[in-house]
């Protein structure tokens, strides 16, 4: 209420540039972010609901949902564990090469996805360095859903590390000491004190990694093999429909992807907000 | 000082695991890129890079990045200024909206632009009537690149400007500074490193964007092929060494990005230590 | 449980935080470690707790709790209660869960039944008068309430030794006063051995059975508050325990002169620095044959039991502080800018070489 009041009276607007920055921001968001989405709805409007439903529930498309969600879930779980380990090691320990390891964490964000894609495909193909090692052992990575999960995990690992790291850094030493002085062993203290503390960040990071994996395209298509019903991801389905000039079909599937991603993003935001409020006594 | 997990055994085990996994998962691919690119010698790498089509792709990619950065910069600064210096209804919604490009699949991003500005879209039809073609040409590539990169500058600035608060700007205003002077003399020096980092991230993504660009580009060699698209074509043509030569160029930019980030962070940490 | 410390020293890198220290704390005692920041008091407390290790030196160090040698015992097994300056409550746990934590992490063999835990936690919460807030989260409590939860949490495991690191340092004056009284009461009732760290001399003197005054990693004096105030062993202790006025000058033939001020003292010739407390300064309108110390009043603060008066003079390097009873204040009709004469009632000197104090009283 007080915020609203101050907005009306303008008492908080001591600084200049409100109109200008508001103008630029709103114009930009409308033109660049929101307007194009109307194109999608325009296209969808040309479909009847039955047609729409038929497209998005077609066997091959449903199979692609399964592959995408399944692989993204596996990638997210791997990242939650691996990302937590990396964040922990980077925050809690000192060792030679730490700075380098820290810098390396951002590689998946900095490296173009297509580059990651052809590299992983080459590494894990049967003639590649990793593939040559794993295949004799019976692990096939390239052209299976394992490869898809691997590519997804690669492109999204920084989400977990970079979300958990600052929270772990901000954790006061006294919390560790309090837990130990009360008799908790390392395992118990980690599970009951540290993990709950970083839980919101870990879930947020993992959630963001999952959302990113659902939409990932460039890194996956090279290693996936793209066999219909087997290793075809939803983003590729959209791409294939477009190449067949089936704009309606592409839009229908895209609307599902878009809806799921935005809903997840919203859910993560709300969930995070709830936690922040509890930990900061409603003042956050 | 004792902390949880400081026992030497646990410590060594965890550090070891982190190093081994990172080496396999992150470092090995990086090494592989350069190993593949130079697998047939420097001369072959050079001829791959200096090929007309590759040079054109490099040129187009750089042009797109150069055009994207100023747009994202203006938007990012304006939005960050707006949401951190004023309170108004809808502020949180604006902050959530700029995350859309992060959540939207690049392919979907390309698609929605194609639908709107392509020959069937309502703007596209009008443009077609005036003989303007945005899709399957470089303006289309630029538009989707701006879409996918626009959050980076704002996302870097908002937390920093929030933490710094507006005291200094208020002080400048009470001393009689105009809006522009306040921004240039007070705000800008405080945010320049975050701004620079935002630009570096924007650049990295603009140069490397693949999914969205591949939908709207048409990928015509020597015309609308960016470096990542060119790399894909070479790879599909079974010219792996050529593809990795392009990949090495892009990986090099990525490494520069990482180095710049590490440098900026080191700078910030040092300044904090002296403060 | 008595605490016996033998030859405890600590280095951080090249700086020596603690010189080798021996200290005995008796069973049931409430001991305050008092000193300025950097004096090593917190380090000492953390070594007692086991949060920090003492240096390994040629002469072995030893920490005994009663007869139990805990020198190499990990903090989690020392059975201490530790209260942190900033409470260090677990933010994601309710007040109840915070207090119950120490009990629920016990090995299954030693852990009380859940009903018993519940009963014990509520008994503690009742004791700290917070039973109605059991389901709140730490962020929803005030600083004083958080510190009470922190105390209840430390006491839940029934420690033999309670250690408190600047427990009231982060609280405002009124709450601090209240919690102090309440800690004293708790200590008397439960009769555990407590050690607390503070940089506030008033707190240390009010709360402790004995005070350990520390500076630069050394123990300067260990005594009861009364003895400490009355018989400071050295200049540091004297200066740290309250406001001090300095009088520096040259003594010739039993007269100390400093600018146009002079004063008869019973001291050999030479340069002297004398120290006196604010209540040891008397103010009159006229000089006496004994002393001629002209001063000007620059500030008056009539708050509290006595009136604090700030005095300046060109023969003084630093202003003096004097405390005057309210009746005298009215009698003398003191006001700012008034010129008066100061008369020391009692003073001390601490020669540089020997730390033995000389003092002299004078009938006012």
PDB file of C-alpha atoms in Angstrom, chain C residues 56-321:
ATOM      1  CA  UNK C  56      51.940 -27.698  19.252  1.00  0.00           C
ATOM      2  CA  UNK C  57      55.054 -26.574  21.087  1.00  0.00           C
ATOM      3  CA  UNK C  58      58.015 -28.304  22.682  1.00  0.00           C
ATOM      4  CA  UNK C  59      56.273 -28.105  26.031  1.00  0.00           C
ATOM      5  CA  UNK C  60      52.995 -29.935  25.603  1.00  0.00           C
ATOM      6  CA  UNK C  61      49.804 -27.997  26.127  1.00  0.00           C
ATOM      7  CA  UNK C  62      46.946 -29.468  28.074  1.00  0.00           C
ATOM      8  CA  UNK C  63      43.257 -28.818  28.511  1.00  0.00           C
ATOM      9  CA  UNK C  64      41.471 -30.665  31.299  1.00  0.00           C
ATOM     10  CA  UNK C  65      37.750 -30.637  32.049  1.00  0.00           C
ATOM     11  CA  UNK C  66      37.747 -31.963  35.600  1.00  0.00           C
ATOM     12  CA  UNK C  67      39.919 -35.057  35.307  1.00  0.00           C
ATOM     13  CA  UNK C  68      39.114 -35.578  31.648  1.00  0.00           C
ATOM     14  CA  UNK C  69      41.914 -34.667  29.249  1.00  0.00           C
ATOM     15  CA  UNK C  70      40.181 -33.063  26.263  1.00  0.00           C
ATOM     16  CA  UNK C  71      43.300 -31.649  24.588  1.00  0.00           C
ATOM     17  CA  UNK C  72      42.838 -33.834  21.532  1.00  0.00           C
ATOM     18  CA  UNK C  73      39.084 -34.269  21.737  1.00  0.00           C
ATOM     19  CA  UNK C  74      37.057 -32.911  18.813  1.00  0.00           C
ATOM     20  CA  UNK C  75      34.621 -30.109  19.599  1.00  0.00           C
ATOM     21  CA  UNK C  76      31.666 -32.396  18.969  1.00  0.00           C
ATOM     22  CA  UNK C  77      32.787 -34.737  21.712  1.00  0.00           C
ATOM     23  CA  UNK C  78      33.826 -32.175  24.318  1.00  0.00           C
ATOM     24  CA  UNK C  79      30.326 -31.771  25.706  1.00  0.00           C
ATOM     25  CA  UNK C  80      30.399 -28.018  25.804  1.00  0.00           C
ATOM     26  CA  UNK C  81      27.679 -25.511  25.091  1.00  0.00           C
ATOM     27  CA  UNK C  82      28.775 -22.660  22.866  1.00  0.00           C
ATOM     28  CA  UNK C  83      26.840 -19.431  22.411  1.00  0.00           C
ATOM     29  CA  UNK C  84      27.860 -17.303  19.442  1.00  0.00           C
ATOM     30  CA  UNK C  85      27.924 -13.531  19.237  1.00  0.00           C
ATOM     31  CA  UNK C  86      25.600 -13.515  16.239  1.00  0.00           C
ATOM     32  CA  UNK C  87      23.547 -16.431  17.596  1.00  0.00           C
ATOM     33  CA  UNK C  88      24.312 -18.735  14.624  1.00  0.00           C
ATOM     34  CA  UNK C  89      20.810 -20.156  14.722  1.00  0.00           C
ATOM     35  CA  UNK C  90      19.866 -22.545  11.943  1.00  0.00           C
ATOM     36  CA  UNK C  91      17.713 -20.312   9.766  1.00  0.00           C
ATOM     37  CA  UNK C  92      15.728 -23.067   8.118  1.00  0.00           C
ATOM     38  CA  UNK C  93      14.696 -24.648  11.429  1.00  0.00           C
ATOM     39  CA  UNK C  94      11.967 -23.513  13.776  1.00  0.00           C
ATOM     40  CA  UNK C  95      12.871 -22.414  17.281  1.00  0.00           C
ATOM     41  CA  UNK C  96      11.805 -25.822  18.550  1.00  0.00           C
ATOM     42  CA  UNK C  97      13.999 -27.676  16.033  1.00  0.00           C
ATOM     43  CA  UNK C  98      16.943 -25.443  16.814  1.00  0.00           C
ATOM     44  CA  UNK C  99      16.760 -26.247  20.512  1.00  0.00           C
ATOM     45  CA  UNK C 100      16.129 -29.947  19.866  1.00  0.00           C
ATOM     46  CA  UNK C 101      19.016 -30.229  17.388  1.00  0.00           C
ATOM     47  CA  UNK C 102      21.706 -31.291  19.867  1.00  0.00           C
ATOM     48  CA  UNK C 103      19.454 -34.024  21.243  1.00  0.00           C
ATOM     49  CA  UNK C 104      18.327 -35.378  17.891  1.00  0.00           C
ATOM     50  CA  UNK C 105      21.879 -35.753  16.594  1.00  0.00           C
ATOM     51  CA  UNK C 106      22.895 -38.018  19.462  1.00  0.00           C
ATOM     52  CA  UNK C 107      23.651 -41.589  18.496  1.00  0.00           C
ATOM     53  CA  UNK C 108      20.572 -43.773  18.669  1.00  0.00           C
ATOM     54  CA  UNK C 109      21.850 -45.424  21.827  1.00  0.00           C
ATOM     55  CA  UNK C 110      22.145 -42.181  23.758  1.00  0.00           C
ATOM     56  CA  UNK C 111      19.262 -40.288  22.200  1.00  0.00           C
ATOM     57  CA  UNK C 112      16.270 -39.725  24.486  1.00  0.00           C
ATOM     58  CA  UNK C 113      12.842 -40.787  23.248  1.00  0.00           C
ATOM     59  CA  UNK C 114      11.016 -38.250  21.137  1.00  0.00           C
ATOM     60  CA  UNK C 115       8.584 -37.569  23.973  1.00  0.00           C
ATOM     61  CA  UNK C 116      11.425 -36.899  26.319  1.00  0.00           C
ATOM     62  CA  UNK C 117      13.100 -34.607  23.798  1.00  0.00           C
ATOM     63  CA  UNK C 118       9.858 -32.706  23.450  1.00  0.00           C
ATOM     64  CA  UNK C 119       9.485 -32.334  27.184  1.00  0.00           C
ATOM     65  CA  UNK C 120      13.048 -31.205  27.626  1.00  0.00           C
ATOM     66  CA  UNK C 121      12.875 -28.680  24.788  1.00  0.00           C
ATOM     67  CA  UNK C 122       9.727 -27.156  26.187  1.00  0.00           C
ATOM     68  CA  UNK C 123      11.227 -26.986  29.657  1.00  0.00           C
ATOM     69  CA  UNK C 124      14.144 -25.036  28.188  1.00  0.00           C
ATOM     70  CA  UNK C 125      11.896 -22.789  26.125  1.00  0.00           C
ATOM     71  CA  UNK C 126       9.880 -22.087  29.221  1.00  0.00           C
ATOM     72  CA  UNK C 127      13.041 -21.222  31.064  1.00  0.00           C
ATOM     73  CA  UNK C 128      13.984 -18.691  28.374  1.00  0.00           C
ATOM     74  CA  UNK C 129      10.327 -17.577  28.233  1.00  0.00           C
ATOM     75  CA  UNK C 130       9.904 -18.410  24.580  1.00  0.00           C
ATOM     76  CA  UNK C 131       7.575 -21.418  24.664  1.00  0.00           C
ATOM     77  CA  UNK C 132       4.924 -19.462  22.771  1.00  0.00           C
ATOM     78  CA  UNK C 133       7.335 -18.916  19.884  1.00  0.00           C
ATOM     79  CA  UNK C 134       8.359 -22.555  19.428  1.00  0.00           C
ATOM     80  CA  UNK C 135       7.095 -22.722  15.858  1.00  0.00           C
ATOM     81  CA  UNK C 136       8.577 -19.446  14.688  1.00  0.00           C
ATOM     82  CA  UNK C 137      11.652 -19.207  12.509  1.00  0.00           C
ATOM     83  CA  UNK C 138      14.740 -17.326  13.722  1.00  0.00           C
ATOM     84  CA  UNK C 139      14.221 -14.528  11.195  1.00  0.00           C
ATOM     85  CA  UNK C 140      10.912 -13.734  12.878  1.00  0.00           C
ATOM     86  CA  UNK C 141      12.508 -13.088  16.275  1.00  0.00           C
ATOM     87  CA  UNK C 142      14.228 -10.057  17.751  1.00  0.00           C
ATOM     88  CA  UNK C 143      17.937 -10.142  18.512  1.00  0.00           C
ATOM     89  CA  UNK C 144      17.382 -10.706  22.220  1.00  0.00           C
ATOM     90  CA  UNK C 145      14.953 -13.537  21.562  1.00  0.00           C
ATOM     91  CA  UNK C 146      17.366 -15.135  19.130  1.00  0.00           C
ATOM     92  CA  UNK C 147      20.124 -15.044  21.692  1.00  0.00           C
ATOM     93  CA  UNK C 148      17.839 -16.709  24.235  1.00  0.00           C
ATOM     94  CA  UNK C 149      17.074 -19.466  21.737  1.00  0.00           C
ATOM     95  CA  UNK C 150      20.783 -19.822  21.143  1.00  0.00           C
ATOM     96  CA  UNK C 151      21.315 -20.241  24.891  1.00  0.00           C
ATOM     97  CA  UNK C 152      18.521 -22.766  25.208  1.00  0.00           C
ATOM     98  CA  UNK C 153      19.999 -24.688  22.277  1.00  0.00           C
ATOM     99  CA  UNK C 154      23.416 -24.779  23.935  1.00  0.00           C
ATOM    100  CA  UNK C 155      21.923 -25.887  27.256  1.00  0.00           C
ATOM    101  CA  UNK C 156      19.759 -28.632  25.755  1.00  0.00           C
ATOM    102  CA  UNK C 157      22.617 -31.098  25.623  1.00  0.00           C
ATOM    103  CA  UNK C 158      23.291 -30.454  29.332  1.00  0.00           C
ATOM    104  CA  UNK C 159      26.867 -29.330  28.854  1.00  0.00           C
ATOM    105  CA  UNK C 160      29.302 -29.310  31.733  1.00  0.00           C
ATOM    106  CA  UNK C 161      30.880 -26.149  30.441  1.00  0.00           C
ATOM    107  CA  UNK C 162      29.058 -23.210  28.901  1.00  0.00           C
ATOM    108  CA  UNK C 163      31.119 -20.935  26.682  1.00  0.00           C
ATOM    109  CA  UNK C 164      29.781 -17.615  25.432  1.00  0.00           C
ATOM    110  CA  UNK C 165      31.494 -15.466  22.816  1.00  0.00           C
ATOM    111  CA  UNK C 166      30.462 -11.816  23.257  1.00  0.00           C
ATOM    112  CA  UNK C 167      26.943 -13.092  23.891  1.00  0.00           C
ATOM    113  CA  UNK C 168      25.341  -9.687  24.253  1.00  0.00           C
ATOM    114  CA  UNK C 169      27.604  -7.686  21.980  1.00  0.00           C
ATOM    115  CA  UNK C 170      25.117  -7.358  19.144  1.00  0.00           C
ATOM    116  CA  UNK C 171      22.179  -6.267  21.309  1.00  0.00           C
ATOM    117  CA  UNK C 172      21.062  -2.824  22.341  1.00  0.00           C
ATOM    118  CA  UNK C 173      21.844  -1.526  25.803  1.00  0.00           C
ATOM    119  CA  UNK C 174      18.525  -2.247  27.472  1.00  0.00           C
ATOM    120  CA  UNK C 175      18.178  -5.832  26.245  1.00  0.00           C
ATOM    121  CA  UNK C 176      21.812  -6.429  27.092  1.00  0.00           C
ATOM    122  CA  UNK C 177      21.237  -5.350  30.684  1.00  0.00           C
ATOM    123  CA  UNK C 178      18.228  -7.633  30.995  1.00  0.00           C
ATOM    124  CA  UNK C 179      19.930 -10.678  29.480  1.00  0.00           C
ATOM    125  CA  UNK C 180      22.963 -10.184  31.718  1.00  0.00           C
ATOM    126  CA  UNK C 181      20.883 -10.362  34.847  1.00  0.00           C
ATOM    127  CA  UNK C 182      19.070 -13.322  33.491  1.00  0.00           C
ATOM    128  CA  UNK C 183      22.289 -15.201  32.607  1.00  0.00           C
ATOM    129  CA  UNK C 184      23.619 -14.620  36.104  1.00  0.00           C
ATOM    130  CA  UNK C 185      20.413 -16.013  37.497  1.00  0.00           C
ATOM    131  CA  UNK C 186      20.538 -19.051  35.202  1.00  0.00           C
ATOM    132  CA  UNK C 187      24.130 -19.718  36.127  1.00  0.00           C
ATOM    133  CA  UNK C 188      23.397 -19.621  39.848  1.00  0.00           C
ATOM    134  CA  UNK C 189      20.427 -21.897  39.431  1.00  0.00           C
ATOM    135  CA  UNK C 190      22.070 -24.592  37.289  1.00  0.00           C
ATOM    136  CA  UNK C 191      25.569 -24.245  38.606  1.00  0.00           C
ATOM    137  CA  UNK C 192      27.493 -25.128  35.474  1.00  0.00           C
ATOM    138  CA  UNK C 193      30.904 -23.662  34.789  1.00  0.00           C
ATOM    139  CA  UNK C 194      30.708 -20.703  32.432  1.00  0.00           C
ATOM    140  CA  UNK C 195      33.289 -18.691  30.547  1.00  0.00           C
ATOM    141  CA  UNK C 196      32.256 -15.663  28.555  1.00  0.00           C
ATOM    142  CA  UNK C 197      34.117 -13.203  26.403  1.00  0.00           C
ATOM    143  CA  UNK C 198      33.428  -9.489  26.438  1.00  0.00           C
ATOM    144  CA  UNK C 199      35.109  -6.221  25.622  1.00  0.00           C
ATOM    145  CA  UNK C 200      32.711  -4.349  27.898  1.00  0.00           C
ATOM    146  CA  UNK C 201      34.328  -3.823  31.314  1.00  0.00           C
ATOM    147  CA  UNK C 202      31.018  -3.026  32.952  1.00  0.00           C
ATOM    148  CA  UNK C 203      29.564  -6.311  31.749  1.00  0.00           C
ATOM    149  CA  UNK C 204      32.593  -8.256  32.931  1.00  0.00           C
ATOM    150  CA  UNK C 205      32.606  -6.643  36.355  1.00  0.00           C
ATOM    151  CA  UNK C 206      28.882  -6.992  36.875  1.00  0.00           C
ATOM    152  CA  UNK C 207      28.541 -10.605  35.763  1.00  0.00           C
ATOM    153  CA  UNK C 208      31.708 -12.472  36.691  1.00  0.00           C
ATOM    154  CA  UNK C 209      32.880 -14.259  39.781  1.00  0.00           C
ATOM    155  CA  UNK C 210      36.363 -13.653  38.480  1.00  0.00           C
ATOM    156  CA  UNK C 211      37.600 -11.622  35.565  1.00  0.00           C
ATOM    157  CA  UNK C 212      40.560 -12.487  33.370  1.00  0.00           C
ATOM    158  CA  UNK C 213      41.894  -9.256  31.849  1.00  0.00           C
ATOM    159  CA  UNK C 214      43.825  -9.827  28.648  1.00  0.00           C
ATOM    160  CA  UNK C 215      45.831  -7.726  26.234  1.00  0.00           C
ATOM    161  CA  UNK C 216      48.104  -8.613  23.333  1.00  0.00           C
ATOM    162  CA  UNK C 217      47.691 -12.338  23.912  1.00  0.00           C
ATOM    163  CA  UNK C 218      48.715 -12.084  27.569  1.00  0.00           C
ATOM    164  CA  UNK C 219      46.797 -12.423  30.789  1.00  0.00           C
ATOM    165  CA  UNK C 220      47.278  -9.149  32.640  1.00  0.00           C
ATOM    166  CA  UNK C 221      45.391  -9.990  35.804  1.00  0.00           C
ATOM    167  CA  UNK C 222      42.963 -12.531  37.184  1.00  0.00           C
ATOM    168  CA  UNK C 223      40.863 -11.354  40.111  1.00  0.00           C
ATOM    169  CA  UNK C 224      37.408 -10.778  41.479  1.00  0.00           C
ATOM    170  CA  UNK C 225      35.737  -7.673  40.079  1.00  0.00           C
ATOM    171  CA  UNK C 226      36.165  -5.907  43.375  1.00  0.00           C
ATOM    172  CA  UNK C 227      39.886  -6.630  43.707  1.00  0.00           C
ATOM    173  CA  UNK C 228      40.418  -5.795  40.091  1.00  0.00           C
ATOM    174  CA  UNK C 229      38.919  -2.386  40.370  1.00  0.00           C
ATOM    175  CA  UNK C 230      40.574  -1.622  43.652  1.00  0.00           C
ATOM    176  CA  UNK C 231      43.970  -3.181  43.054  1.00  0.00           C
ATOM    177  CA  UNK C 232      44.808  -3.067  39.358  1.00  0.00           C
ATOM    178  CA  UNK C 233      48.162  -4.740  38.877  1.00  0.00           C
ATOM    179  CA  UNK C 234      49.304  -2.503  36.070  1.00  0.00           C
ATOM    180  CA  UNK C 235      48.557   0.529  34.056  1.00  0.00           C
ATOM    181  CA  UNK C 236      46.768  -1.419  31.285  1.00  0.00           C
ATOM    182  CA  UNK C 237      44.266  -2.923  33.704  1.00  0.00           C
ATOM    183  CA  UNK C 238      43.706   0.400  35.380  1.00  0.00           C
ATOM    184  CA  UNK C 239      43.102   2.211  32.115  1.00  0.00           C
ATOM    185  CA  UNK C 240      40.941  -0.521  30.649  1.00  0.00           C
ATOM    186  CA  UNK C 241      38.579  -0.735  33.608  1.00  0.00           C
ATOM    187  CA  UNK C 242      37.298   2.805  33.486  1.00  0.00           C
ATOM    188  CA  UNK C 243      37.813   6.433  32.496  1.00  0.00           C
ATOM    189  CA  UNK C 244      41.202   7.785  33.419  1.00  0.00           C
ATOM    190  CA  UNK C 245      42.563  11.322  33.776  1.00  0.00           C
ATOM    191  CA  UNK C 246      46.257  11.877  33.109  1.00  0.00           C
ATOM    192  CA  UNK C 247      48.457  14.417  34.789  1.00  0.00           C
ATOM    193  CA  UNK C 248      51.963  14.658  33.454  1.00  0.00           C
ATOM    194  CA  UNK C 249      54.685  16.964  34.666  1.00  0.00           C
ATOM    195  CA  UNK C 250      58.057  17.511  36.318  1.00  0.00           C
ATOM    196  CA  UNK C 251      58.514  17.003  40.047  1.00  0.00           C
ATOM    197  CA  UNK C 252      61.029  19.244  41.812  1.00  0.00           C
ATOM    198  CA  UNK C 253      61.223  19.435  45.601  1.00  0.00           C
ATOM    199  CA  UNK C 254      57.899  17.689  46.075  1.00  0.00           C
ATOM    200  CA  UNK C 255      56.011  19.929  43.649  1.00  0.00           C
ATOM    201  CA  UNK C 256      54.707  18.705  40.309  1.00  0.00           C
ATOM    202  CA  UNK C 257      54.466  21.509  37.743  1.00  0.00           C
ATOM    203  CA  UNK C 258      52.819  21.495  34.417  1.00  0.00           C
ATOM    204  CA  UNK C 259      52.452  24.879  32.696  1.00  0.00           C
ATOM    205  CA  UNK C 260      50.886  27.250  35.143  1.00  0.00           C
ATOM    206  CA  UNK C 261      49.485  24.392  37.216  1.00  0.00           C
ATOM    207  CA  UNK C 262      51.264  22.931  40.239  1.00  0.00           C
ATOM    208  CA  UNK C 263      50.565  20.374  42.870  1.00  0.00           C
ATOM    209  CA  UNK C 264      52.323  19.128  46.008  1.00  0.00           C
ATOM    210  CA  UNK C 265      53.129  15.462  45.777  1.00  0.00           C
ATOM    211  CA  UNK C 266      55.266  13.209  47.895  1.00  0.00           C
ATOM    212  CA  UNK C 267      57.528  11.957  45.123  1.00  0.00           C
ATOM    213  CA  UNK C 268      61.224  12.119  44.272  1.00  0.00           C
ATOM    214  CA  UNK C 269      62.388  14.541  41.578  1.00  0.00           C
ATOM    215  CA  UNK C 270      61.856  13.573  37.940  1.00  0.00           C
ATOM    216  CA  UNK C 271      59.283  13.265  35.215  1.00  0.00           C
ATOM    217  CA  UNK C 272      56.013  11.755  36.423  1.00  0.00           C
ATOM    218  CA  UNK C 273      52.671  10.706  35.039  1.00  0.00           C
ATOM    219  CA  UNK C 274      49.843  10.317  37.521  1.00  0.00           C
ATOM    220  CA  UNK C 275      46.489   8.698  36.838  1.00  0.00           C
ATOM    221  CA  UNK C 276      43.197   9.362  38.536  1.00  0.00           C
ATOM    222  CA  UNK C 277      39.603   8.281  38.098  1.00  0.00           C
ATOM    223  CA  UNK C 278      36.836  10.849  37.451  1.00  0.00           C
ATOM    224  CA  UNK C 279      35.373  10.368  40.931  1.00  0.00           C
ATOM    225  CA  UNK C 280      38.767  11.142  42.412  1.00  0.00           C
ATOM    226  CA  UNK C 281      38.644  14.710  41.133  1.00  0.00           C
ATOM    227  CA  UNK C 282      37.135  17.335  43.423  1.00  0.00           C
ATOM    228  CA  UNK C 283      36.120  20.763  42.123  1.00  0.00           C
ATOM    229  CA  UNK C 284      36.237  24.000  44.103  1.00  0.00           C
ATOM    230  CA  UNK C 285      36.050  27.671  43.374  1.00  0.00           C
ATOM    231  CA  UNK C 286      39.391  28.463  45.000  1.00  0.00           C
ATOM    232  CA  UNK C 287      42.859  26.903  44.809  1.00  0.00           C
ATOM    233  CA  UNK C 288      44.406  25.539  47.998  1.00  0.00           C
ATOM    234  CA  UNK C 289      47.937  25.720  49.242  1.00  0.00           C
ATOM    235  CA  UNK C 290      48.318  22.080  48.192  1.00  0.00           C
ATOM    236  CA  UNK C 291      47.236  22.419  44.592  1.00  0.00           C
ATOM    237  CA  UNK C 292      46.683  24.969  41.897  1.00  0.00           C
ATOM    238  CA  UNK C 293      45.043  23.237  38.957  1.00  0.00           C
ATOM    239  CA  UNK C 294      42.851  25.763  37.080  1.00  0.00           C
ATOM    240  CA  UNK C 295      40.337  24.208  34.674  1.00  0.00           C
ATOM    241  CA  UNK C 296      37.397  25.308  32.539  1.00  0.00           C
ATOM    242  CA  UNK C 297      34.136  23.383  32.191  1.00  0.00           C
ATOM    243  CA  UNK C 298      33.480  22.513  28.532  1.00  0.00           C
ATOM    244  CA  UNK C 299      30.570  20.094  28.847  1.00  0.00           C
ATOM    245  CA  UNK C 300      28.091  18.910  31.452  1.00  0.00           C
ATOM    246  CA  UNK C 301      26.062  15.729  31.327  1.00  0.00           C
ATOM    247  CA  UNK C 302      23.621  15.469  34.223  1.00  0.00           C
ATOM    248  CA  UNK C 303      22.351  11.990  33.268  1.00  0.00           C
ATOM    249  CA  UNK C 304      22.520   9.176  35.821  1.00  0.00           C
ATOM    250  CA  UNK C 305      23.440   8.985  39.456  1.00  0.00           C
ATOM    251  CA  UNK C 306      26.176  11.577  39.087  1.00  0.00           C
ATOM    252  CA  UNK C 307      26.891  14.566  36.911  1.00  0.00           C
ATOM    253  CA  UNK C 308      29.733  14.107  34.444  1.00  0.00           C
ATOM    254  CA  UNK C 309      31.763  17.224  33.843  1.00  0.00           C
ATOM    255  CA  UNK C 310      34.356  17.661  31.117  1.00  0.00           C
ATOM    256  CA  UNK C 311      37.289  19.893  31.973  1.00  0.00           C
ATOM    257  CA  UNK C 312      39.899  21.549  29.810  1.00  0.00           C
ATOM    258  CA  UNK C 313      42.986  23.621  30.459  1.00  0.00           C
ATOM    259  CA  UNK C 314      46.010  24.687  28.458  1.00  0.00           C
ATOM    260  CA  UNK C 315      48.269  22.637  30.747  1.00  0.00           C
ATOM    261  CA  UNK C 316      46.237  19.467  29.874  1.00  0.00           C
ATOM    262  CA  UNK C 317      46.971  17.465  26.738  1.00  0.00           C
ATOM    263  CA  UNK C 318      43.639  15.699  26.976  1.00  0.00           C
ATOM    264  CA  UNK C 319      40.468  16.900  28.686  1.00  0.00           C
ATOM    265  CA  UNK C 320      39.689  15.547  32.139  1.00  0.00           C
ATOM    266  CA  UNK C 321      36.483  13.963  33.243  1.00  0.00           C
TER     267      UNK C 321
END
